[in-house]
Every structure is written in structure tokens, then in C-alpha cells.
Coordinates of C-alpha atoms in Angstrom, one line a residue:
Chain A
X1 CA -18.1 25.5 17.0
X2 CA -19.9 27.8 14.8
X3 CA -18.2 26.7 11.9
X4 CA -18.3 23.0 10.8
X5 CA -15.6 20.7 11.2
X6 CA -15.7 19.9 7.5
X7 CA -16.5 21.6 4.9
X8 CA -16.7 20.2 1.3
X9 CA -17.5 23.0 -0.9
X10 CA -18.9 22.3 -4.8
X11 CA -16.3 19.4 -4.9
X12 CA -15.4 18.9 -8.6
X13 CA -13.4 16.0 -10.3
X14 CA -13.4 15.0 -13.7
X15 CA -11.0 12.8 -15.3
X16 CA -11.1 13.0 -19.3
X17 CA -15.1 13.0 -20.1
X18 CA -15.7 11.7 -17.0
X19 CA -17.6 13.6 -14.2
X20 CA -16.1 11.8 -10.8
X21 CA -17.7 14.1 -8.6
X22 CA -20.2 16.8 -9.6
X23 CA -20.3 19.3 -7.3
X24 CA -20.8 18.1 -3.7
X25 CA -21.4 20.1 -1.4
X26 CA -21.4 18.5 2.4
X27 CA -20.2 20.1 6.0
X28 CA -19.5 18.1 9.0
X29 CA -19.6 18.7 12.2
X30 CA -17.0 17.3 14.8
X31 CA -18.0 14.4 16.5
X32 CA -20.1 13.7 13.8
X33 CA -20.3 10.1 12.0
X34 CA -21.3 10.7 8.4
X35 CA -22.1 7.4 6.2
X36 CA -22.3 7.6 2.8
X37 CA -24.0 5.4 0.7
X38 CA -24.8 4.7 -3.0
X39 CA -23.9 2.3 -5.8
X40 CA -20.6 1.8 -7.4
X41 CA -19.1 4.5 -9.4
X42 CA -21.1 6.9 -7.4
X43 CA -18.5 8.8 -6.1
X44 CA -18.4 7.6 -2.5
X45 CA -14.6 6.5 -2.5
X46 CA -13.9 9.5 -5.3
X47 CA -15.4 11.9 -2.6
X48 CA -13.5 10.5 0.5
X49 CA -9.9 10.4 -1.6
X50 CA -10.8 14.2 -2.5
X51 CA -11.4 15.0 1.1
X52 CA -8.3 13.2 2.3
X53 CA -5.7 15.1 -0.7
X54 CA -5.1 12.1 -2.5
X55 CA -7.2 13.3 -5.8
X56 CA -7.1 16.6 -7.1
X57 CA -9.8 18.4 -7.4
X58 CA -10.9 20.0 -11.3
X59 CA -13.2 22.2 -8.7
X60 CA -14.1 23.7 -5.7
X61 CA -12.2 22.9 -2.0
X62 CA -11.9 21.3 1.4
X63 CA -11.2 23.0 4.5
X64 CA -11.1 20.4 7.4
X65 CA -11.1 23.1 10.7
X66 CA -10.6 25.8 8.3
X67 CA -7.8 25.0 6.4
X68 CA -7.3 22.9 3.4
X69 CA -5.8 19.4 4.3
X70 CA -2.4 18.1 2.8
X71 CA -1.8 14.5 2.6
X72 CA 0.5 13.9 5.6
X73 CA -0.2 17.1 7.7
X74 CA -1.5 14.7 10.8
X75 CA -5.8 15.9 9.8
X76 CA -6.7 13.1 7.9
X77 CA -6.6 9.8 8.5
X78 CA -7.7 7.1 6.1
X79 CA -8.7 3.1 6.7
X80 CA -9.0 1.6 3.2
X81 CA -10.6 -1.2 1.3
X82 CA -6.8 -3.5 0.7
X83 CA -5.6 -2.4 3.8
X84 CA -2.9 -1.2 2.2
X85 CA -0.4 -2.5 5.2
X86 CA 3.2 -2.5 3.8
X87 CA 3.9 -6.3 4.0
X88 CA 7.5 -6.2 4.7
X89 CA 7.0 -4.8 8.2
X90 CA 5.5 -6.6 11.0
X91 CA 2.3 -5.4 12.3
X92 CA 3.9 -3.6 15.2
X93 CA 6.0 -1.9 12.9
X94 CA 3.4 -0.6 10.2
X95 CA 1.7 1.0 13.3
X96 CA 5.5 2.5 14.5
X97 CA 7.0 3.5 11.3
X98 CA 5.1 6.8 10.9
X99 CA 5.8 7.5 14.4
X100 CA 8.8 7.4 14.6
X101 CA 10.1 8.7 10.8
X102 CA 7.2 11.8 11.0
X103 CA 6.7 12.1 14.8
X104 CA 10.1 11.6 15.6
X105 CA 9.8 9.4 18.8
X106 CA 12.8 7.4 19.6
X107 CA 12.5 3.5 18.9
X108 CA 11.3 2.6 22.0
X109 CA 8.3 5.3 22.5
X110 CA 7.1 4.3 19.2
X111 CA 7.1 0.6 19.9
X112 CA 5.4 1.3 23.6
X113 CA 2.7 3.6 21.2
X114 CA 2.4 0.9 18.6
X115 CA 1.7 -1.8 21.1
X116 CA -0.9 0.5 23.1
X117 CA -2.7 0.7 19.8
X118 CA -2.8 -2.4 18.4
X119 CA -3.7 -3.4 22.1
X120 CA -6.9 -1.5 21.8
X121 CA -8.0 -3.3 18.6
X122 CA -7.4 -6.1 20.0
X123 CA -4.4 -7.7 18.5
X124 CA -1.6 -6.8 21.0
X125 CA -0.5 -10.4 20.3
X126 CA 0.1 -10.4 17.0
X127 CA 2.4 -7.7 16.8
X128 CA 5.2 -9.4 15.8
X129 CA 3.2 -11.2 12.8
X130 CA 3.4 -10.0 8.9
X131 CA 0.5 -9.0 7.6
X132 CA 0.6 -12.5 5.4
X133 CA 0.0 -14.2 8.3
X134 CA -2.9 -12.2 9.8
X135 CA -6.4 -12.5 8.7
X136 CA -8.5 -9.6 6.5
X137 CA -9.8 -9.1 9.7
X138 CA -6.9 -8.3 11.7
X139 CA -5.0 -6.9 8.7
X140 CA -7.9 -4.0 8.7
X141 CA -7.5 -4.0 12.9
X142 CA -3.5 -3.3 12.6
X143 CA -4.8 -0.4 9.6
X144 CA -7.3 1.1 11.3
X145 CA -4.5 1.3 14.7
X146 CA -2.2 2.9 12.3
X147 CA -4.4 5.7 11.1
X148 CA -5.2 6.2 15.7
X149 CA -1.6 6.1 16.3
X150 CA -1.4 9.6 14.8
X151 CA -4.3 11.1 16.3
X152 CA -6.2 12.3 13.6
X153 CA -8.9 14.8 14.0
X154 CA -11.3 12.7 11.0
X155 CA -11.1 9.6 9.8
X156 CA -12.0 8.2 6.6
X157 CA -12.7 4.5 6.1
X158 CA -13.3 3.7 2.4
X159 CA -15.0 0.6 2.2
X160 CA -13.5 -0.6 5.1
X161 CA -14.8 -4.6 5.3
X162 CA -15.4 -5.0 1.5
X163 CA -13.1 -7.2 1.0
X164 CA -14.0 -9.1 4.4
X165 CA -16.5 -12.3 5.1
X166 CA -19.1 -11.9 7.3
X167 CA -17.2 -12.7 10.7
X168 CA -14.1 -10.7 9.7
X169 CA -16.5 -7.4 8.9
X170 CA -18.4 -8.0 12.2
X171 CA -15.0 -7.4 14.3
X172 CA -13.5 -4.5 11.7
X173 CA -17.1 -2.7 12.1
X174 CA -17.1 -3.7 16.1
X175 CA -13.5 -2.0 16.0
X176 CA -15.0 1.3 14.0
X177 CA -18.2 1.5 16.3
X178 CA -16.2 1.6 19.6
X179 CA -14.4 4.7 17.4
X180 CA -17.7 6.5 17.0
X181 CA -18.3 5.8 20.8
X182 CA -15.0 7.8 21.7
X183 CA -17.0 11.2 19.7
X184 CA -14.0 10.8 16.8
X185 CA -15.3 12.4 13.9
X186 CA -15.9 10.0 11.0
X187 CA -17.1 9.8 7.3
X188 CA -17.9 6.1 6.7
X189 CA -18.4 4.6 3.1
X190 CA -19.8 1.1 3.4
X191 CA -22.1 -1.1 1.8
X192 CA -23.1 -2.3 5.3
X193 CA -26.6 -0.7 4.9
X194 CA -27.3 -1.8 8.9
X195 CA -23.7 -0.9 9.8
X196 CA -23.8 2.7 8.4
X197 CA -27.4 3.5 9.7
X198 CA -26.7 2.3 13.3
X199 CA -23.7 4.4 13.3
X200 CA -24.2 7.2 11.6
X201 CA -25.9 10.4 12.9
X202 CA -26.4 11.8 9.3
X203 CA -26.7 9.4 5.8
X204 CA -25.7 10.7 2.5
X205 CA -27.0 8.9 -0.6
X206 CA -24.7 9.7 -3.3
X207 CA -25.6 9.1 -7.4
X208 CA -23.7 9.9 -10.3
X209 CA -20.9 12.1 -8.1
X210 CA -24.0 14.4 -6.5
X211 CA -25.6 14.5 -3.5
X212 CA -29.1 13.0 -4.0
X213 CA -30.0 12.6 -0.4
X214 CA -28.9 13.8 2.6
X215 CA -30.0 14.0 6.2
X216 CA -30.3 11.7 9.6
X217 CA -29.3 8.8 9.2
X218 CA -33.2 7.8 10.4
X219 CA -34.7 9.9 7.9
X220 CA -32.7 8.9 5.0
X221 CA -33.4 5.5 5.6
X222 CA -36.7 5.0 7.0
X223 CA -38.5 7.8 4.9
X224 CA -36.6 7.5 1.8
X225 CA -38.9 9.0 -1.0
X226 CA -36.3 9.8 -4.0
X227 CA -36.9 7.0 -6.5
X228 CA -33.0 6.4 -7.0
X229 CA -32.5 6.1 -2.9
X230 CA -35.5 3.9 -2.7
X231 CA -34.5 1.2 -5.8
X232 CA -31.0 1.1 -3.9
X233 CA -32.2 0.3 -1.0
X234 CA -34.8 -1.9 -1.6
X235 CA -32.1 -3.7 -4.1
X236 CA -29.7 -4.3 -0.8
X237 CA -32.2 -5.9 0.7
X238 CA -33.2 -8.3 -1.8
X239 CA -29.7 -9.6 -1.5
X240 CA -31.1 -10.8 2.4
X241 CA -32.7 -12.9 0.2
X242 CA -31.9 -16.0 3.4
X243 CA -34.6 -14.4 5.2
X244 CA -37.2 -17.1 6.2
X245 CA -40.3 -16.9 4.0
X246 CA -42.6 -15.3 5.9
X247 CA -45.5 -17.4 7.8
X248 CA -49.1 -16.4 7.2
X249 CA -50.7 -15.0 10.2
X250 CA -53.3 -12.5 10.1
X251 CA -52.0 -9.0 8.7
X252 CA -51.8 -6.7 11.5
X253 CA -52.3 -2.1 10.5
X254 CA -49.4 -2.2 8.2
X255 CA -48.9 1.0 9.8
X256 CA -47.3 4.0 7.8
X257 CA -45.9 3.0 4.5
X258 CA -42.5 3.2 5.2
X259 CA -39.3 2.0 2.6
X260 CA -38.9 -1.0 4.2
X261 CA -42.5 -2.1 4.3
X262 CA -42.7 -1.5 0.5
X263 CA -39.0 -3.3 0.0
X264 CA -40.8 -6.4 1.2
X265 CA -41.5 -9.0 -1.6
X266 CA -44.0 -7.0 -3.7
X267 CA -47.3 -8.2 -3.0
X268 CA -46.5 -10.3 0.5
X269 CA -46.0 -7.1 1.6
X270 CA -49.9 -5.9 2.6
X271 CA -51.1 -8.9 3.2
X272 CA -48.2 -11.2 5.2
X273 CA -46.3 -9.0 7.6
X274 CA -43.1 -11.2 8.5
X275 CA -43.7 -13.1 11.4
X276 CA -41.9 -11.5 14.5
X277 CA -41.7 -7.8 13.8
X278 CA -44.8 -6.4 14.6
X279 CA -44.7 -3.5 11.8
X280 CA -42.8 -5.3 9.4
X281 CA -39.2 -4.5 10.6
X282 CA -36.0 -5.0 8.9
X283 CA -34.6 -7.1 11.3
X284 CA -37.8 -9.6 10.8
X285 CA -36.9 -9.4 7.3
X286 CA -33.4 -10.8 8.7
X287 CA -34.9 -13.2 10.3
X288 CA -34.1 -11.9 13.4
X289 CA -36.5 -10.8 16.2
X290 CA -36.7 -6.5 16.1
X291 CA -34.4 -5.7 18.1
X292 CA -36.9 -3.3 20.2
X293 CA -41.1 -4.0 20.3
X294 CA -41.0 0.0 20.8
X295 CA -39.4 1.1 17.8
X296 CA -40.8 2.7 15.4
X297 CA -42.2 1.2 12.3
X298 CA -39.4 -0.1 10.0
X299 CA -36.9 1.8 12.3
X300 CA -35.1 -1.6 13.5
X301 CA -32.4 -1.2 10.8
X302 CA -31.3 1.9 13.2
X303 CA -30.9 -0.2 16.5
X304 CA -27.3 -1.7 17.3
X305 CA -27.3 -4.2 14.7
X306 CA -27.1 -7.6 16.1
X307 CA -24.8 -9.9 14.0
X308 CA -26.3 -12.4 12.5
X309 CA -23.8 -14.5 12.8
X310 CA -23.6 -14.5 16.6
X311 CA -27.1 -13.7 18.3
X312 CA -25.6 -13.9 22.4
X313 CA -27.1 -11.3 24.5
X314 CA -23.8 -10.4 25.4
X315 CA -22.5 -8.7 21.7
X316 CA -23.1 -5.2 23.2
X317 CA -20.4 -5.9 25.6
Chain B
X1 CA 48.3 -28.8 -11.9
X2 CA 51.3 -30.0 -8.8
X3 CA 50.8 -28.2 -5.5
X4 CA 54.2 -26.1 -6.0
X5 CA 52.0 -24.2 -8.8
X6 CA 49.8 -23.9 -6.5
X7 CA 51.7 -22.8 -3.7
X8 CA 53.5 -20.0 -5.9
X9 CA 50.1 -18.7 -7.7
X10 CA 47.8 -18.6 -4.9
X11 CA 49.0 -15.7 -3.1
X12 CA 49.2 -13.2 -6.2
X13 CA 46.1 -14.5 -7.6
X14 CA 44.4 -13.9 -4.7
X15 CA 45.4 -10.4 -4.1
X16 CA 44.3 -9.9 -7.7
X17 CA 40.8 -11.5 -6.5
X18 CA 41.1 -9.2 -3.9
X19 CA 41.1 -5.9 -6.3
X20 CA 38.5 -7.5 -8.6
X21 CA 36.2 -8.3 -5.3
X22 CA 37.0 -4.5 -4.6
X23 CA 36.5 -2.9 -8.2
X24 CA 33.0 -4.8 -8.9
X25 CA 31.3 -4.0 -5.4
X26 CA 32.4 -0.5 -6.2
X27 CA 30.8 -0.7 -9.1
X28 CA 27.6 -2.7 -8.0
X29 CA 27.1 0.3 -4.8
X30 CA 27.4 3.1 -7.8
X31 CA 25.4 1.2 -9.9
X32 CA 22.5 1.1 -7.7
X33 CA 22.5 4.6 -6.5
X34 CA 22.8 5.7 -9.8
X35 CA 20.5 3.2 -11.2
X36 CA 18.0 4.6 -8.6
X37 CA 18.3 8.0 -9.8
X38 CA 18.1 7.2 -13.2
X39 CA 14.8 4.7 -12.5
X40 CA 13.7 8.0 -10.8
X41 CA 14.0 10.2 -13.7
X42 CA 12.9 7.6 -16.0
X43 CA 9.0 7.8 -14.1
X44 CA 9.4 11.5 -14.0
X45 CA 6.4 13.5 -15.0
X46 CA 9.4 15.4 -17.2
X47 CA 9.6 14.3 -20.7
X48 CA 13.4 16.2 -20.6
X49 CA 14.3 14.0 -17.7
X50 CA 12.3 10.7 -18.9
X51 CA 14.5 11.2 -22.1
X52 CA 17.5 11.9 -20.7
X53 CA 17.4 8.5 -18.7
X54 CA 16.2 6.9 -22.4
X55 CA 19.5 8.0 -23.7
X56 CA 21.9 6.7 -21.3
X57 CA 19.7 3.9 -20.7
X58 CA 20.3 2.8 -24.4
X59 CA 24.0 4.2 -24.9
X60 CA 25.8 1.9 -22.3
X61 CA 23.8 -0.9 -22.2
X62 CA 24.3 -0.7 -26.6
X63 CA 27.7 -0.1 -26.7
X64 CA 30.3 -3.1 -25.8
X65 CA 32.1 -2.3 -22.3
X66 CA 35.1 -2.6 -23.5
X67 CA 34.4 -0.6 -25.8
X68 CA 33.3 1.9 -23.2
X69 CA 36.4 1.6 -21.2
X70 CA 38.3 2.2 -23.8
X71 CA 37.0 5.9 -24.4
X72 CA 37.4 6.6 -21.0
X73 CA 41.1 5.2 -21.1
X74 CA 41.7 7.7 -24.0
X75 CA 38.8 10.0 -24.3
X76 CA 39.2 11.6 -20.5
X77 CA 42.7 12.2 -21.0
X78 CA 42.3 14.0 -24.1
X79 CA 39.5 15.8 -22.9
X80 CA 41.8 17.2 -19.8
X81 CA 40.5 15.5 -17.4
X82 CA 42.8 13.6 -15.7
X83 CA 42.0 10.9 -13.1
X84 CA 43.6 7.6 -12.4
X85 CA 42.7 4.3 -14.4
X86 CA 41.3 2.9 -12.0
X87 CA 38.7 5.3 -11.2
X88 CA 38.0 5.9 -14.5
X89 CA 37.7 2.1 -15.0
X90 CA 35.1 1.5 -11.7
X91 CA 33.3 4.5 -12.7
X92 CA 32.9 3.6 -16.4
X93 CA 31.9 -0.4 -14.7
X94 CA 29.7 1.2 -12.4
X95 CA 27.9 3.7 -14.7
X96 CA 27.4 0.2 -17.3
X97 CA 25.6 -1.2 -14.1
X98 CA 23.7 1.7 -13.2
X99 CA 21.7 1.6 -16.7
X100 CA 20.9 -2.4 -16.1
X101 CA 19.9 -1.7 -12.6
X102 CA 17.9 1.1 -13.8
X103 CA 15.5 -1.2 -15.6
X104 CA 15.3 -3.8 -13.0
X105 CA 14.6 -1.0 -10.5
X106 CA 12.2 0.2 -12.7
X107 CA 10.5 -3.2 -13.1
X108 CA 10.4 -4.0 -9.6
X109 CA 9.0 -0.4 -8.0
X110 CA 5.7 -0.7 -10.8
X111 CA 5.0 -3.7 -8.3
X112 CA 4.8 -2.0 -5.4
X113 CA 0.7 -2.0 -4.8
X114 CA 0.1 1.9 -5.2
X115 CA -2.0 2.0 -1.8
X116 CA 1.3 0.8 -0.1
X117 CA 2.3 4.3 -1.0
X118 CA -0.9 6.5 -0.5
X119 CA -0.7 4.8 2.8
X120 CA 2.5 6.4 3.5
X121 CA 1.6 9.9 2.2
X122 CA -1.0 10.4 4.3
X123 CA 0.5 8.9 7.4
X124 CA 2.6 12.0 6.3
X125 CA 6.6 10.8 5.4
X126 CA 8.1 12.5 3.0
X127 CA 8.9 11.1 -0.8
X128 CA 12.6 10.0 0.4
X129 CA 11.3 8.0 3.2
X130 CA 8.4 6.7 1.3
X131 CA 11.4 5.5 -1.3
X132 CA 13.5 4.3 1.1
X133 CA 11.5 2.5 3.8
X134 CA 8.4 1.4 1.9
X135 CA 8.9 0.9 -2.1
X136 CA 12.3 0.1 -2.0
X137 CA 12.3 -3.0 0.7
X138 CA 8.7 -4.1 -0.9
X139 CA 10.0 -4.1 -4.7
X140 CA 14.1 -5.3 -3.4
X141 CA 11.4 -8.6 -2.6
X142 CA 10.7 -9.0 -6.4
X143 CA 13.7 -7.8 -7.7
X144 CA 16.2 -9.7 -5.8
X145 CA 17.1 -12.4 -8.2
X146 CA 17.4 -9.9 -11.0
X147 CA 20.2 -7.7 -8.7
X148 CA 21.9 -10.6 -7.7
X149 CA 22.1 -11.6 -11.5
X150 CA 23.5 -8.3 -12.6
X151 CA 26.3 -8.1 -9.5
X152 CA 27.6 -11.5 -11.1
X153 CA 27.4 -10.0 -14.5
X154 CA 29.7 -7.1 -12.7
X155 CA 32.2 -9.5 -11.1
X156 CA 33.2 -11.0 -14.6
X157 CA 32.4 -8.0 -16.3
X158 CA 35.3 -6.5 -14.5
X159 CA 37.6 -8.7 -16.2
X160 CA 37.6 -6.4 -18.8
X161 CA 39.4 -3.7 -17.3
X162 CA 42.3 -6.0 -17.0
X163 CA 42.9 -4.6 -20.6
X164 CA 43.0 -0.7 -19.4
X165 CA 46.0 -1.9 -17.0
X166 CA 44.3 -2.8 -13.5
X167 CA 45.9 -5.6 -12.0
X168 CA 43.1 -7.3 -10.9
X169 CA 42.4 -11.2 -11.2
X170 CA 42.3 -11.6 -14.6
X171 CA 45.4 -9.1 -15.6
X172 CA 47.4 -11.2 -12.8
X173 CA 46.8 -14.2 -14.0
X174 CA 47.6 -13.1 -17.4
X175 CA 51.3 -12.5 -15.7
X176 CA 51.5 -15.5 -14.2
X177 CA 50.7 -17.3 -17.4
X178 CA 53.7 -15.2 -18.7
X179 CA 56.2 -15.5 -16.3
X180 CA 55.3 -19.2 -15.5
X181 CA 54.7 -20.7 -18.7
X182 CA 51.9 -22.1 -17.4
X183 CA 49.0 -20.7 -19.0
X184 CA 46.9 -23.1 -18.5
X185 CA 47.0 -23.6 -15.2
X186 CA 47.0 -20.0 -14.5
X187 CA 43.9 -19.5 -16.0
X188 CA 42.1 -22.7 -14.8
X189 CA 43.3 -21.1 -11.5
X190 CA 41.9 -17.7 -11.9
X191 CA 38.5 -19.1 -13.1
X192 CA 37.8 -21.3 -10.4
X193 CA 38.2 -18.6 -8.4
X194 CA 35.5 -16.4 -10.2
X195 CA 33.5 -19.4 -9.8
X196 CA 33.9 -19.3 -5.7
X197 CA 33.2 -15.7 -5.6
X198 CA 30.0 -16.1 -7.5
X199 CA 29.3 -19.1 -5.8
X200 CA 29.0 -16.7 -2.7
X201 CA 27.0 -14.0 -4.5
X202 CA 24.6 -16.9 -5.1
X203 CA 24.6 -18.1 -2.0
X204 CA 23.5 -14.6 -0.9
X205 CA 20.7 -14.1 -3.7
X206 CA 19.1 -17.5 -2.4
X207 CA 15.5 -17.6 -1.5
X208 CA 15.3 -20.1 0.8
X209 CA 11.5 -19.6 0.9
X210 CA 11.1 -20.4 -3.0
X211 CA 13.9 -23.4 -2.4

């Protein structure tokens, strides 16, 4: 593998006077899981359509194992934001349709197929539902066992629980996390900040269709130190505004000064520390307990994100 | 109207039924397949194409079908061609229908939500299946009513071509009028048999679900 997986190279789209993407440059290698991050109209979905053939490009190229993909050619798959099931097909059938019409398995092998996948997202017994009657949720589950059904070599999930509540993104992003697990190599757009840095190995921070920051996914969002990175962040986190207020209690070393530290409530920062992180944590800020007493200062939003919604020891099951 | 009318009309205005149930499903199944091709061309990124399907779009659905049948009753002939009434008749019908069914096509594939079909083109089938198995059955859901309207339209449509000598129900029970002296019950006859026939394309363009 001395050549990455992926390869983006000066990735150029510009529709009228608008520049979509403006040259991105990014390589991937397999196995990898690659989340990108950034605020709307950044070119996070423009840059996964590109990758996946479904934009054309005004510059530059893909090569995905050397070769440029075509929509359809089995490389790419793609999860996206609508699901984008077809709704008069039963679940069992959007996941056997392309197996049987481009694989060419008979009727039966592609139903046996269909039902193995939607087994392993869980909804073997909904197969015979239309997607009207299955949740967001499930309707992202039976899309997501659609794209696996056909074995992709990278997989592309655009946004994947943004149109989801709470409880329906935890068991879409349980679904995708079991994926990374497997080694499948994945490029995850999601405005799941915890999501994306727990299960990515490399974070790209995208502005304005460039690449503003790049690296591991510890580094990009523990040490942030680009201004534009560091507003977005600290602007997602404001959002946990249902955090407790924190207690007073006396201020422990602040320790280093890391992003999350300073995306604490300006001021409360120095001198309250929230209450059961030790340096200040994310996961404090969540009003949850850090997930580790070892980690690293402001390093909790890396750990397996517990769910807020559902705080039994047994989630990592 | 006494039974003995009855008796002695029934049978020959049923046959005629018969040919006009024939002659207007004909028509309908060209219809649609040409209407499809025309809704086709009539998206194309070819303005050639886009304009062709403009023209014949507007020529038979603004010219009277009679009026239509009536060129190809005399026109064909005179051009050299030389085909039998009745085809020229169904394929004059069905050619009428295809440029109605082209615009309800048309209508119900913009419906289809777009990442229905990107779906599809990166799970890798090819533009025909895409058409056939996913934008077709997702926009038949919207356009239903509309198709079923426009198959009616066909079955008395095809009355017409009682006039370019097809004996089908209409042109029979113009005979019968004749040869019974009976014209009104001969036609109160022949309509109330339209009226079944639609009844049962109604019954199939039912939604029970919007019932």
C-alpha cells in the first residue's frame, strides 16, 4: 500500500460565479475513517458528491485505488442525508434490487443477501415494511444495508443522521461505528462533532470549498489553533447549551489551554472548572462524567461517546 | 326499449364493443410507449430533440382528431403508402394519445425526488433500469388518475373512427339504427355500454387509499 487508497487531487467545482470546491487536495488511506467537518456551504457534501461521480468536476481528479470512479462501477458507495430509499419497494427489496438488476443473482440469492444485510443493521424484521412505515432511523439502517450489499471498497455518508432526532442518530451512528470497526474505509460528513472525532482517525475542517485544517482527528480537535476551526467549534458547543451550570469549587491547574477549555463560557472558564472533569473536559461540559480520569486534558470528546440519552454501562456492547 | 330489441342488438353491439375495447387499448399501449419516448426527448439536454417533441406535442393535441384521421384516411394513400384503415386509424388514435401522455409523463417523472435516482446510479443500474424500475413505478403513483383519465378520453375518442369505416361500437350502432328504425334505442344502447366499459376503467384507476 504505498499508494493511498484515495486520492483527491486539486478538486475544482464551480457552478456559475460560484467556487464549490476550491482546490482540495486530500489522500486516504484504506481502512482509514476520514470526518469532515465545517459549516454549511463549506463544501463537505460538494466534496463527497465529487468523490462519488455524481458532480463533475471544473478541475482536477479522483482516483479511488488508482483509477477514477464511475457512478455505479461497484467503488463507491454512498449513505445520504433523505435516505433516498425508493418508496415503492419494500425495505427487503431496495437492499435486493441492485443485486439482482446489476449483480445478476437470481431472485432468491438476492433476497437470502438482502435479508443477511438488513439482518446485520438490525432490522431483519422489517423487511417486508415500506419505507413510509419505518422510522428515520431505520429508513437510514435499510440505506446504509443497501450501499454493504454491494461490497463497496469506500463509503461515503453525507450527513447521514441530519435529518434524525437524537435517539434515531444514536442507532444510525451505532450502525456506522460497528462499520469503522470492520477496517471499511470511510469518509464521514457529520455535524456530530463527538460522533466524527471518536471515529475518525484523521479530521478535515473544511471552509469556503478548501482544506483549512487537516490531521488526527485528536489534533484537529483538541489543539485547534486556526481562528476559523476554533469559532466553529467553540460555536457547536455553545449549542450544548443544557449543560448544568457549573458549581463553584475551587479552580484546580487549568492545565494546558486547550480549545475546549477556552470554548467554556468566557470568563467561567479560569476560574470555575465544571464540576466532574478534572481538566475541564467536554464530556463535563455535557454534563456527563469524563469518560476516562486518565485522559488527557480536553481529550474526552475523543473517547467512545456515551449517548446522552442512555448512560447504561452496557452501550459499548 | 322491449326485450326483443334487446335480444336482436345485443349481440352485434357487443362485438362492436369488442373492436372498440380492442382499437382504444391499442391505442392507449402505443400511446404510452410513445408518450415515454417523447417525455424523454422532451427533458433531453438536445434543444433539436426538445423541439422536435414541442412540435408534435402541439400539432396533435391542436388539431381536432377527426380531423387527424381524416388525413391519414386520405393523405397515406395519396402519399403511397398503403396500409389498412384500421391501422392507420389505431395508429393515428394512438399517436393523439401519445402527445397527452407525454405531458402527464412528463409531469409525473419531475416528482420523482432526484436522490431516488442518484441512488440508483451509484448502486450502478443502467438509465433503462433506472427508468423502468425506479422513476417510472414512483411517478405511475402520482400520475395514475391523470392516465386513467386519458384511457377514458381514448375509449370515446375512438368513436371517431367510426367515420373512417371501422365497425366498431359506435359505426354498428349507427347500422342498427338504420336497419331497425330504431335509432333511439340503438344509441341509448351503445352508450350505456361506453358507460360500463368506463365504469371498469374507473374502477381500475381507483385509489382505495385516498377513498
Amino acid at each position: 500500500m504505498t499508494t493511498p487508497f484515495l486520492v483527491a487531487e486539486k478538486l475544482e467545482r464551480r457552478v456559475g460565479d460560484t467556487q464549490i470546491l476550491a482546490g482540495i487536495d486530500l489522500s486516504v488511506n484504506k481502512g482509514e475513517v476520514v470526518g469532515l467537518i465545517g459549516p454549511s456551504g463549506s463544501g463537505k457534501s460538494s466534496l463527497l458528491r465529487a468523490i462519488a461521480g455524481l458532480d463533475p468536476l471544473t478541475g482536477g481528479r479522483v482516483l479511488v485505488e488508482g483509477r477514477t470512479p464511475v457512478p455505479g462501477d461497484g467503488t463507491v458507495g454512498m449513505v445520504f442525508q433523505q435516505f433516498n430509499l425508493w418508496p415503492h419497494l419494500t425495505a427487503g427489496e431496495n437492499v435486493a434490487l441492485a443485486l439482482r438488476l446489476v449483480r445478476k443473482m437470481t431472485r432468491v440469492e438476492a433476497t437470502e443477501r438482502a435479508r443477511a444485510m438488513l439482518d446485520r443493521v438490525g432490522l431483519l424484521k422489517l423487511a417486508d415494511r415500506r419505507p413510509a412505515q419505518l422510522s428515520g432511523g431505520q429508513q437510514q439502517r435499510v440505506a446504509i444495508a443497501r450501499t454493504l450489499a454491494m461490497e463497496p471498497r469506500l463509503i461515503l455518508f453525507d450527513e447521514p443522521t441530519a435529518s434524525l432526532d437524537p435517539e434515531l442518530t444514536t442507532e444510525v451512528l451505532d450502525v456506522i461505528r460497528g462499520l469503522a470497526e470492520t477496517g471499511m474505509t470511510m469518509l464521514v460528513v457529520s455535524h456530530e462533532m463527538g460522533f466524527v472525532a471518536s471515529v475518525s482517525t484523521r479530521a478535515v475542517f473544511l471552509d469556503h470549498g478548501r482544506v483549512l485544517v487537516e490531521g488526527p482527528a485528536k489534533a484537529v480537535f483538541r489543539d485547534a489553533e486556526e481562528p476559523r476551526l476554533r469559532r466553529f467549534l467553540a460555536t457547536y458547543l455553545q449549542r450544548v447549551a443544557w449543560a448544568p451550570d457549573p458549581e463553584p469549587a475551587p479552580a484546580p491547574d487549568p492545565g494546558p489551554l486547550t480549545t475546549f477549555a477556552l470554548l467554556q463560557q468566557p470568563g467561567a472558564a479560569e476560574a470555575v472548572p465544571p464540576p466532574a472533569g478534572p481538566e475541564g473536559s467536554t464530556m463535563s461540559l455535557l454534563g456527563l462524567p469524563a469518560a476516562s480520569p486518565a485522559a488527557p486534558s480536553g481529550f474526552s470528546l475523543l473517547d467512545p461517546v456515551p449517548d446522552p440519552n442512555q448512560k447504561d454501562p452496557k452501550r459499548g456492547a | 326499449m322491449d326485450w326483443a330489441f334487446i335480444e336482436e342488438a345485443l349481440p352485434p353491439l357487443l362485438r362492436g364493443a369488442v373492436a372498440t375495447v380492442w382499437v382504444s387499448l391499442a391505442a392507449i399501449a402505443l400511446g404510452f410507449a410513445a408518450g415515454a419516448l417523447i417525455a424523454a426527448a422532451s427533458t433531453a439536454g438536445s434543444r433539436g430533440l426538445r423541439g422536435a417533441a414541442a412540435l408534435y406535442i402541439s400539432f396533435f393535441r391542436g388539431v381536432p382528431l377527426l380531423v387527424q384521421l381524416l388525413l391519414a384516411y386520405y393523405a397515406l394513400p395519396f402519399a403511397g403508402i398503403d396500409i389498412p384503415a384500421i391501422i392507420a386509424a389505431v395508429g393515428t388514435l394512438g399517436l393523439c394519445c401519445a402527445a397527452y401522455m407525454a405531458e402527464i409523463l412528463r409531469g409525473g417523472l419531475a416528482t420523482v425526488p432526484p436522490g431516488a435516482v442518484e441512488a440508483a446510479r451509484l448502486l450502478g443500474l443502467t438509465r433503462a433500469q433506472t427508468f423502468l424500475r425506479i422513476r417510472l413505478p414512483i411517478a405511475a403513483r402520482t400520475m395514475r388518475p391523470a392516465i386513467v383519465g386519458e384511457a377514458i378520453m381514448i375509449m370515446k375518442a375512438s368513436s371517431l373512427i367510426s367515420l373512417v369505416g371501422i365497425m366498431e361500437l359506435t359505426r354498428t350502432s349507427q347500422a342498427l339504427a338504420s336497419s331497425t328504425f330504431m335509432p333511439l334505442q340503438s344509441y341509448a344502447l351503445c352508450g350505456a355500454i361506453y358507460l360500463v366499459i368506463n365504469f371498469v376503467l374507473m374502477a381500475i384507476g381507483w385509489d382505495r387509499k385516498r377513498a
